[in-house]
Coordinates of C-alpha atoms in Angstrom, one line a residue:
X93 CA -16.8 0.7 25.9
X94 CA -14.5 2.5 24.0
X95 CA -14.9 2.5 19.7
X96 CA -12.7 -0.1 18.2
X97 CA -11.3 1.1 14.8
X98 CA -9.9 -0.6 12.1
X99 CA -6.3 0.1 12.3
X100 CA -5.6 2.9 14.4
X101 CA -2.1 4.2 15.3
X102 CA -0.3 1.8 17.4
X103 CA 2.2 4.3 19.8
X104 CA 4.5 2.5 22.5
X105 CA 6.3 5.5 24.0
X106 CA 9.4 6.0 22.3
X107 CA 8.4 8.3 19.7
X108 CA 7.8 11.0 21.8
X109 CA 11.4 10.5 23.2
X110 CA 12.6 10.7 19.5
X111 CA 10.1 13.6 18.8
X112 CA 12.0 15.4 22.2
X113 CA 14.9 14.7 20.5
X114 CA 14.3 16.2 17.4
X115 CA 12.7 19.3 19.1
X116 CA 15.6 20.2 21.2
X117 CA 17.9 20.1 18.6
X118 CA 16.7 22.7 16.6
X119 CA 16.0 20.3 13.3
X120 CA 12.8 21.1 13.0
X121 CA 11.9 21.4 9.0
X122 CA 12.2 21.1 6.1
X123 CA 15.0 18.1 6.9
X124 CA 17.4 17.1 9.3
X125 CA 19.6 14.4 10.8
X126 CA 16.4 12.2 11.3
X127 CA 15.2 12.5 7.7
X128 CA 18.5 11.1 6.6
X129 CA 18.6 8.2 9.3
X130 CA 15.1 7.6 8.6
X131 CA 15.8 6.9 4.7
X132 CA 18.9 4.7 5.4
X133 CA 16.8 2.7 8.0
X134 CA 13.9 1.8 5.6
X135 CA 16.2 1.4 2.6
X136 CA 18.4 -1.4 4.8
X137 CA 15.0 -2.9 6.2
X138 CA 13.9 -3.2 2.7
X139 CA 16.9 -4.0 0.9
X140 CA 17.4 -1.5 -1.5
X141 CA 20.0 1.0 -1.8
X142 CA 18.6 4.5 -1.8
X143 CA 15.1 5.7 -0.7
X144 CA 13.8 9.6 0.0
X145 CA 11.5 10.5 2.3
X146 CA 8.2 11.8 1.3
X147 CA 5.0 13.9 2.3
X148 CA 2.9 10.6 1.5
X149 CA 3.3 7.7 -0.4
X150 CA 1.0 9.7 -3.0
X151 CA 3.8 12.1 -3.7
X152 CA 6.0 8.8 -4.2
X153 CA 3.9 7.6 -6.6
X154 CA 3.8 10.6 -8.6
X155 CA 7.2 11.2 -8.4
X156 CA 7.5 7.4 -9.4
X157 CA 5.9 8.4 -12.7
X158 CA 7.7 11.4 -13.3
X159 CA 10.9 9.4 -12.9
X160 CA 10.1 7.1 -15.4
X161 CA 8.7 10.0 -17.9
X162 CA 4.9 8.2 -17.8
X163 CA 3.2 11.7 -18.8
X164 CA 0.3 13.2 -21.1
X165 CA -1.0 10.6 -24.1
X166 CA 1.1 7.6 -22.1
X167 CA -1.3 4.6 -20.7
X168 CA -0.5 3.2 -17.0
X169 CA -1.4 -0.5 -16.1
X170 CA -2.7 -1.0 -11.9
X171 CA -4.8 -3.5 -10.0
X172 CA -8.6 -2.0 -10.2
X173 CA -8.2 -3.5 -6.5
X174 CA -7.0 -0.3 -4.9
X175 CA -7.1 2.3 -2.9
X176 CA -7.6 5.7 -5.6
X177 CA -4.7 7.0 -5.0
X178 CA -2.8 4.7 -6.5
X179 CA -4.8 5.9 -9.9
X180 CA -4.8 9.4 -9.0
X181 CA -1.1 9.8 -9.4
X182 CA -1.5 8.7 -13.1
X183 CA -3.8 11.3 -13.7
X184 CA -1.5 14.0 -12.1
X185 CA 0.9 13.2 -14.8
X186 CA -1.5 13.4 -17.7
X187 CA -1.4 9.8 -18.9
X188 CA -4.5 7.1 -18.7
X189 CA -4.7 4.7 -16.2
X190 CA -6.3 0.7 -16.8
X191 CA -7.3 -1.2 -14.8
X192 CA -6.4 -4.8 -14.2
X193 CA -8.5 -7.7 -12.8
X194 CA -7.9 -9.3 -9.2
X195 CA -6.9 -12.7 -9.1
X196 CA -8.5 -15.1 -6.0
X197 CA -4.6 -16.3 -4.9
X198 CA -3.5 -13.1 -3.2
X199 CA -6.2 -10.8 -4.5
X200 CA -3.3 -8.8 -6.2
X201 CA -2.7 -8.4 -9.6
X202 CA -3.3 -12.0 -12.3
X203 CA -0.3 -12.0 -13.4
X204 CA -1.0 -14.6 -16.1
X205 CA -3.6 -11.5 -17.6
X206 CA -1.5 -9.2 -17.0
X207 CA 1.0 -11.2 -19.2
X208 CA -1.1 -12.4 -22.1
X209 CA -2.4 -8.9 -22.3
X210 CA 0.8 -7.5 -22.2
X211 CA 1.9 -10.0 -25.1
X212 CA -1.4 -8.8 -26.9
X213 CA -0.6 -4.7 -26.6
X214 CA 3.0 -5.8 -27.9
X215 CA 1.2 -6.7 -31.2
X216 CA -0.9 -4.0 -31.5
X217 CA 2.6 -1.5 -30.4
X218 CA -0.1 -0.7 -27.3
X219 CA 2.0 -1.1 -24.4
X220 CA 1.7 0.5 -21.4
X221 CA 4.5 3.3 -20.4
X222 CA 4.5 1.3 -16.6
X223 CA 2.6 -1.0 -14.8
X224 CA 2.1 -0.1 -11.1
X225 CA 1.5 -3.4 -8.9
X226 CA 0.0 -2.9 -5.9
X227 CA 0.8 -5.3 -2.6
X228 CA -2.4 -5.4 -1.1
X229 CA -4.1 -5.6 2.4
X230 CA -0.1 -6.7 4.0
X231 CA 0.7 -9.3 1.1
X232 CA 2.8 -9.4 -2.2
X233 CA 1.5 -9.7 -5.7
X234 CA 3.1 -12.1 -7.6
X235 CA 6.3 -10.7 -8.7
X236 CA 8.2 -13.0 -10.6
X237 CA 5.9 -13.7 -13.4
X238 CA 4.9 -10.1 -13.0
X239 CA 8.3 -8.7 -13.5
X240 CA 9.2 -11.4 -16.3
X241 CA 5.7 -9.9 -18.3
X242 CA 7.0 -6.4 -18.2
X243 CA 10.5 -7.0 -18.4
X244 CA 9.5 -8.8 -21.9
X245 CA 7.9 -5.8 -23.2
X246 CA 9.9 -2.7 -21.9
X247 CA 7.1 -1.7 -19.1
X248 CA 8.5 -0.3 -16.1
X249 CA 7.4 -1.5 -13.5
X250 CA 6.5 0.3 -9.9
X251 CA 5.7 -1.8 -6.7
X252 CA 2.9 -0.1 -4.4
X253 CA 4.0 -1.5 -1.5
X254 CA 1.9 1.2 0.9
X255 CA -0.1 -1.4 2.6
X256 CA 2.8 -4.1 2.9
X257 CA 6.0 -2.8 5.2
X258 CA 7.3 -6.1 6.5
X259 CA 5.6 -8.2 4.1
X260 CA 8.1 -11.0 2.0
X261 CA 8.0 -12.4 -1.2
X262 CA 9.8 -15.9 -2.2
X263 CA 11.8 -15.7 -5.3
X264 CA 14.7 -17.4 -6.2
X265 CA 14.6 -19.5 -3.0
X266 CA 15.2 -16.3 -1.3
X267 CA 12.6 -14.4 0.9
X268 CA 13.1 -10.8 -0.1
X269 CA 10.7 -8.0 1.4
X270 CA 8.3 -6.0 0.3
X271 CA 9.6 -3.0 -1.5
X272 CA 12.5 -4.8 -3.3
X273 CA 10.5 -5.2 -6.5
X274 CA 10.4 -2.9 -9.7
X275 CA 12.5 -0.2 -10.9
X276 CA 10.8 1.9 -7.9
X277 CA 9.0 1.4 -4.9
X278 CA 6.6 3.5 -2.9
X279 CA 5.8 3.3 1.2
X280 CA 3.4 4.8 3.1
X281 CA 3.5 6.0 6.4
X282 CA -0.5 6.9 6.4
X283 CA -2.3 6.9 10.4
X284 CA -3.8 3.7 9.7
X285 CA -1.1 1.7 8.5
X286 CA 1.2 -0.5 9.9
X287 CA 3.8 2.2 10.9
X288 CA 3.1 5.8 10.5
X289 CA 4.6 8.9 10.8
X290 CA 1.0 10.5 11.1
X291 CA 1.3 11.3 7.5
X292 CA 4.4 10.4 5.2
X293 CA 5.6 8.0 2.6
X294 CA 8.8 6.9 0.7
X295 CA 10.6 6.1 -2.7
X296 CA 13.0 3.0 -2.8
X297 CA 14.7 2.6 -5.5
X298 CA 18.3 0.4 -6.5
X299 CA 19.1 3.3 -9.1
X300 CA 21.0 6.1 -7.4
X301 CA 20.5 8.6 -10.4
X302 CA 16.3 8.1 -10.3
X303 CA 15.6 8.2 -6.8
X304 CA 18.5 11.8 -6.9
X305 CA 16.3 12.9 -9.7
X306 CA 12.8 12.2 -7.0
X307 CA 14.8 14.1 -4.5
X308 CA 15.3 17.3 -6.8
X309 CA 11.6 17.9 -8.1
X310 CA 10.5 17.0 -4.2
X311 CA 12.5 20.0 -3.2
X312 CA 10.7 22.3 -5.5
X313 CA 13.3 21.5 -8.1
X314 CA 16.1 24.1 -6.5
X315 CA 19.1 24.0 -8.5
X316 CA 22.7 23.7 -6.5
X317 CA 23.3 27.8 -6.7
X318 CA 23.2 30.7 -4.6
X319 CA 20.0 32.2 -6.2
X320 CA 16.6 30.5 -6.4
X321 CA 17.4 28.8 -9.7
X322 CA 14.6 26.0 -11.2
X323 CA 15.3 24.8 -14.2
X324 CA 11.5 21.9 -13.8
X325 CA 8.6 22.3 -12.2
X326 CA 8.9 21.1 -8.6
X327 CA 7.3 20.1 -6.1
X328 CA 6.8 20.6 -2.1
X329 CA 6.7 16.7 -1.2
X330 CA 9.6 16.5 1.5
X331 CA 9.0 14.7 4.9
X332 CA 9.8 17.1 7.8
X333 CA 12.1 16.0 10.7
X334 CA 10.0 16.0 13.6
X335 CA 7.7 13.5 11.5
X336 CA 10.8 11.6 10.4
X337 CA 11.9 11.0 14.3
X338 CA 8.3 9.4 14.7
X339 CA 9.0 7.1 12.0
X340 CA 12.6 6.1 13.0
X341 CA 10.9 5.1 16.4
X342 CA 7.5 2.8 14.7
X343 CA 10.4 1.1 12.4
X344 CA 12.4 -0.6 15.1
X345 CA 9.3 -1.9 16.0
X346 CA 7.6 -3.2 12.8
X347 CA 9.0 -6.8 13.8
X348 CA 6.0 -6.5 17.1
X349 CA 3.5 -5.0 15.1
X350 CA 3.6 -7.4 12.2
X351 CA 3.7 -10.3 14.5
X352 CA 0.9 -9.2 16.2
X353 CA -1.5 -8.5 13.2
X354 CA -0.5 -12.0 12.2
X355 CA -1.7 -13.5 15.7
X356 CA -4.7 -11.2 15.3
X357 CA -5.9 -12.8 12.1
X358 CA -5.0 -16.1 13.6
X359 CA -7.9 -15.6 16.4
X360 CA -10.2 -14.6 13.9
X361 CA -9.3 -17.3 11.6
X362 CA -10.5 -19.6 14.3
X363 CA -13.3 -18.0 15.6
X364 CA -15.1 -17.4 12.7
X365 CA -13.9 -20.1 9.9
X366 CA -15.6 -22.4 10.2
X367 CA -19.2 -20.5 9.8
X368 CA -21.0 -20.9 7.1
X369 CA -20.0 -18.5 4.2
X370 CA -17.2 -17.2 5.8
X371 CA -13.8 -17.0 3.7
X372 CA -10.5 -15.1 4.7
X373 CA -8.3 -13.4 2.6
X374 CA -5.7 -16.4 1.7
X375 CA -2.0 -15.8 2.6
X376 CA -0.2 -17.6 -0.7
X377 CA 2.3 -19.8 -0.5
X378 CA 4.8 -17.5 -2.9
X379 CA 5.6 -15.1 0.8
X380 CA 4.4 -14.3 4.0
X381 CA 1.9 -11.3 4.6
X382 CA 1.6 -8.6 7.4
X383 CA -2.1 -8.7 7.8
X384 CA -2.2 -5.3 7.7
X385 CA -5.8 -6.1 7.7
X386 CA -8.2 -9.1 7.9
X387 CA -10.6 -9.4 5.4
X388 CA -13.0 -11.7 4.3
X389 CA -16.2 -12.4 1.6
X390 CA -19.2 -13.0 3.0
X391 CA -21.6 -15.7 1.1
X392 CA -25.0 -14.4 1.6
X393 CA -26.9 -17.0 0.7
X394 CA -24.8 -19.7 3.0
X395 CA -24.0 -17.0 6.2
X396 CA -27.8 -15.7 6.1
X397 CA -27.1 -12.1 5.9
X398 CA -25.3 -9.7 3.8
X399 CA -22.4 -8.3 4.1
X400 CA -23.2 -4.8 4.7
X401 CA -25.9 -6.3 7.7
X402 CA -22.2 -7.5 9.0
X403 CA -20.7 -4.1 8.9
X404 CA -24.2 -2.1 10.3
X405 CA -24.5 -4.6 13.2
X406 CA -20.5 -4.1 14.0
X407 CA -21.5 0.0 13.9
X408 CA -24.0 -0.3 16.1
X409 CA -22.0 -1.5 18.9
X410 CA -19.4 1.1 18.2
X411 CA -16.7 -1.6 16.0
X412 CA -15.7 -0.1 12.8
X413 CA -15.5 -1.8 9.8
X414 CA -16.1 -2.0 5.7
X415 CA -15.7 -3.1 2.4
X416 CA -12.9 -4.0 0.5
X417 CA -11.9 -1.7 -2.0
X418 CA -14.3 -0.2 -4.3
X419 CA -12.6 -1.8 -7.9
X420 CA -11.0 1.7 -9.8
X421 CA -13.2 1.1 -13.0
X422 CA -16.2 1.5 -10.9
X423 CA -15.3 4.7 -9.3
X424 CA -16.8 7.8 -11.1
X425 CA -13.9 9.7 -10.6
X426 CA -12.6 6.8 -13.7
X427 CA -15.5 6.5 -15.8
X428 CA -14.5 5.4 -19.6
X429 CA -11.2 4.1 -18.4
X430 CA -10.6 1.3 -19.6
X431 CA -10.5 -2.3 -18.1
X432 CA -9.1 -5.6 -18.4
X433 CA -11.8 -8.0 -17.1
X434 CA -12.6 -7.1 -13.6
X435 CA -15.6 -9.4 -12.8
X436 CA -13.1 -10.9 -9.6
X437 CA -12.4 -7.5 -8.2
X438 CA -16.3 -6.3 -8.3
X439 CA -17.3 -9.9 -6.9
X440 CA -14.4 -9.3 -3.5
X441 CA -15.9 -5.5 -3.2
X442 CA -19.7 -6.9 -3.3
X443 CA -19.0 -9.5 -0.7
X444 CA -15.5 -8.2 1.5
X445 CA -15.2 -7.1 4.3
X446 CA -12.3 -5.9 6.6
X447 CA -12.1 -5.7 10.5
X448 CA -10.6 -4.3 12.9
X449 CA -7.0 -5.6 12.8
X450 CA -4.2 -2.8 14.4
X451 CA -1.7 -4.3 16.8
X452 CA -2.8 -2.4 19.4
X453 CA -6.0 -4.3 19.9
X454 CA -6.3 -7.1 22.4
X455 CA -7.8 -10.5 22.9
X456 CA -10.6 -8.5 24.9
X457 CA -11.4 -6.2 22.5
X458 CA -11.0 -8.7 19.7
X459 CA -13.6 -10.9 21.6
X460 CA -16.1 -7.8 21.3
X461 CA -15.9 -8.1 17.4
X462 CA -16.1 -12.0 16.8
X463 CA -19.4 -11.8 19.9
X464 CA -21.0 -9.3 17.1
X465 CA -20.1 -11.4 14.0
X466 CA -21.4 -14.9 15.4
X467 CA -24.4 -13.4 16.3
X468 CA -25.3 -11.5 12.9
X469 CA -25.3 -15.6 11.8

């Protein structure tokens, strides 16, 4: 039988047809007609005004931070709960990143610490430059009280929306998507997520001048003149236009793909719910979530085995899984950073666990997974 991955591209056809497109009319790179369409597409689907396509959400985040003018001696708030990237754009820029404690709602960002401690470093004049809040595993972070904290305080504020195209967020008594948050916004378009453009990301922003200024230093900073003119340090973070045609094509169909993540954690949620131990990633009631991936924590002592005895046993008939994210301020990459709390974050990597969840997997192959789990218990 053939390996099941975790989230592995999901291709229906009509990218190659946009890809032919591209190819034939002699927009090939660094931009074209399908970068621009590409940016107006994404901007409308997520509500925002302007966006730029990117080389990968990473270059969004650092151009995020550049934007704002986070650099050397500044301090950047994020979710310990991450992938490292989102950290390793904060060090491009020269500033400190710390790390902020998972709450067990959404297994974003606690907004209630992030708002008493914000309130504290207003005290001590130790605010952060920005806090980056990251929408994780396909759901929202709690924006509103998140916003309100940093709004308070003069923190700008940058949604990580990589893992969350198509996710919403109720505020207001409006659903708005994911993306819409913050003074910026970053995508990404990486080969595992829910659309990709094999590798790519985006800035979204409502400010025409910030997401121009993103657009400048991702162009190697070229000024507007005859001559090779840079007046900054640039850099080379543009998407190309082949890559951009891809993109247009997974777009028009992120409606499918979410809807069929959602019905994939569904059938897990049934299968395996009700065994002992067992607890899924919750969706909370404040927006609707993409399931970019299931996940779940494993009780040991109530399931009978450990989580990693989960994940070898799925290996060994050829499923790919693994843990939640390893929490930032454990990574050695990080050590000394600092850290507010983080006990919640290190208790979700000890006992989390994501399967295989892309929309391209069927009730069959789906079956194979939830056979292996039941009989690890």
């Amino acid at each position: 039988m053939a390996r099941l991955y975790l989230s592995p591209p999901d291709l229906t056809g009509r990218e190659l047809v946009m890809l032919g497109e591209a190819v034939a009319s002699g927009w090939i790179a660094p931009l074209g007609p399908h970068v621009d369409a590409f940016e107006a597409e994404a901007a409308q689907r997520v509500g925002v005004p302007h966006a730029v396509a990117l080389a990968s959400g990473t270059a969004a985040l650092h151009l995020a931070l550049l934007v704002l003018g986070v650099g050397r001696g500044d301090t950047v708030w994020t979710s310990t709960l991450t992938f490292a990237a989102t950290a390793n754009a904060i060090a491009y820029t020269g500033a400190t990143p710390v790390f902020v404690d998972s709450d067990l709602v959404s297994w974003n960002l606690d907004p209630g610490l992030v708002g008493e401690q914000l309130d504290h470093a207003a005290r001590t004049n130790t605010c952060p430059k920005a806090l980056i809040g990251v929408d994780l595993y396909g759901q929202c972070a709690d924006w509103e009280p998140l916003v309100a904290a940093c709004r308070r305080h003069g923190v700008g504020i940058i949604e990580d929306a990589a893992e969350a195209l198509g996710a919403t967020y109720r505020l207001g008594g409006q659903d708005r998507p994911a993306g819409s948050f913050g003074d910026l916004a970053i995508l990404s378009f990486n080969g595992n997520k829910i659309i990709t453009t094999s590798g790519g990301g985006m800035l979204l922003g409502t400010r025409k001048a910030w997401v121009d200024r993103a657009r400048h230093l991702a162009t190697q900073a070229r000024e507007p003149v005859r001559h090779y003119e840079h007046n900054d340090i640039g850099y080379n973070y543009r998407l190309s236009n082949l890559l951009a045609a891809v993109g247009r094509a997974q777009l028009a169909d992120l409606d499918r793909r979410v809807a069929a993540r959602r019905a994939i954690q569904a059938r897990y949620c049934s299968a395996l719910g009700e065994l002992p131990g067992w607890s899924f990633l919750p969706e909370a009631s404040f927006g609707r979530a993409t399931c970019w991936l299931t996940c779940a924590t494993i009780d040991p002592a109530a399931f009978g085995q450990p989580r990693d005895q989960v994940i070898d046993r799925l290996a060994a008939h050829d499923i790919e899984a693994r843990p939640v994210w390893k929490p930032l301020h454990l990574q050695p990459a990080f050590a000394g950073a600092g850290v507010l709390r983080g006990e919640v974050a290190e208790t979700l990597f000890r006992d989390g666990i994501c399967l295989p969840s892309g929309s391209s997997l069927t009730p069959a192959d789906q079956a194979r997974v939830i056979e292996v789990v039941r009989g690890v218990a």
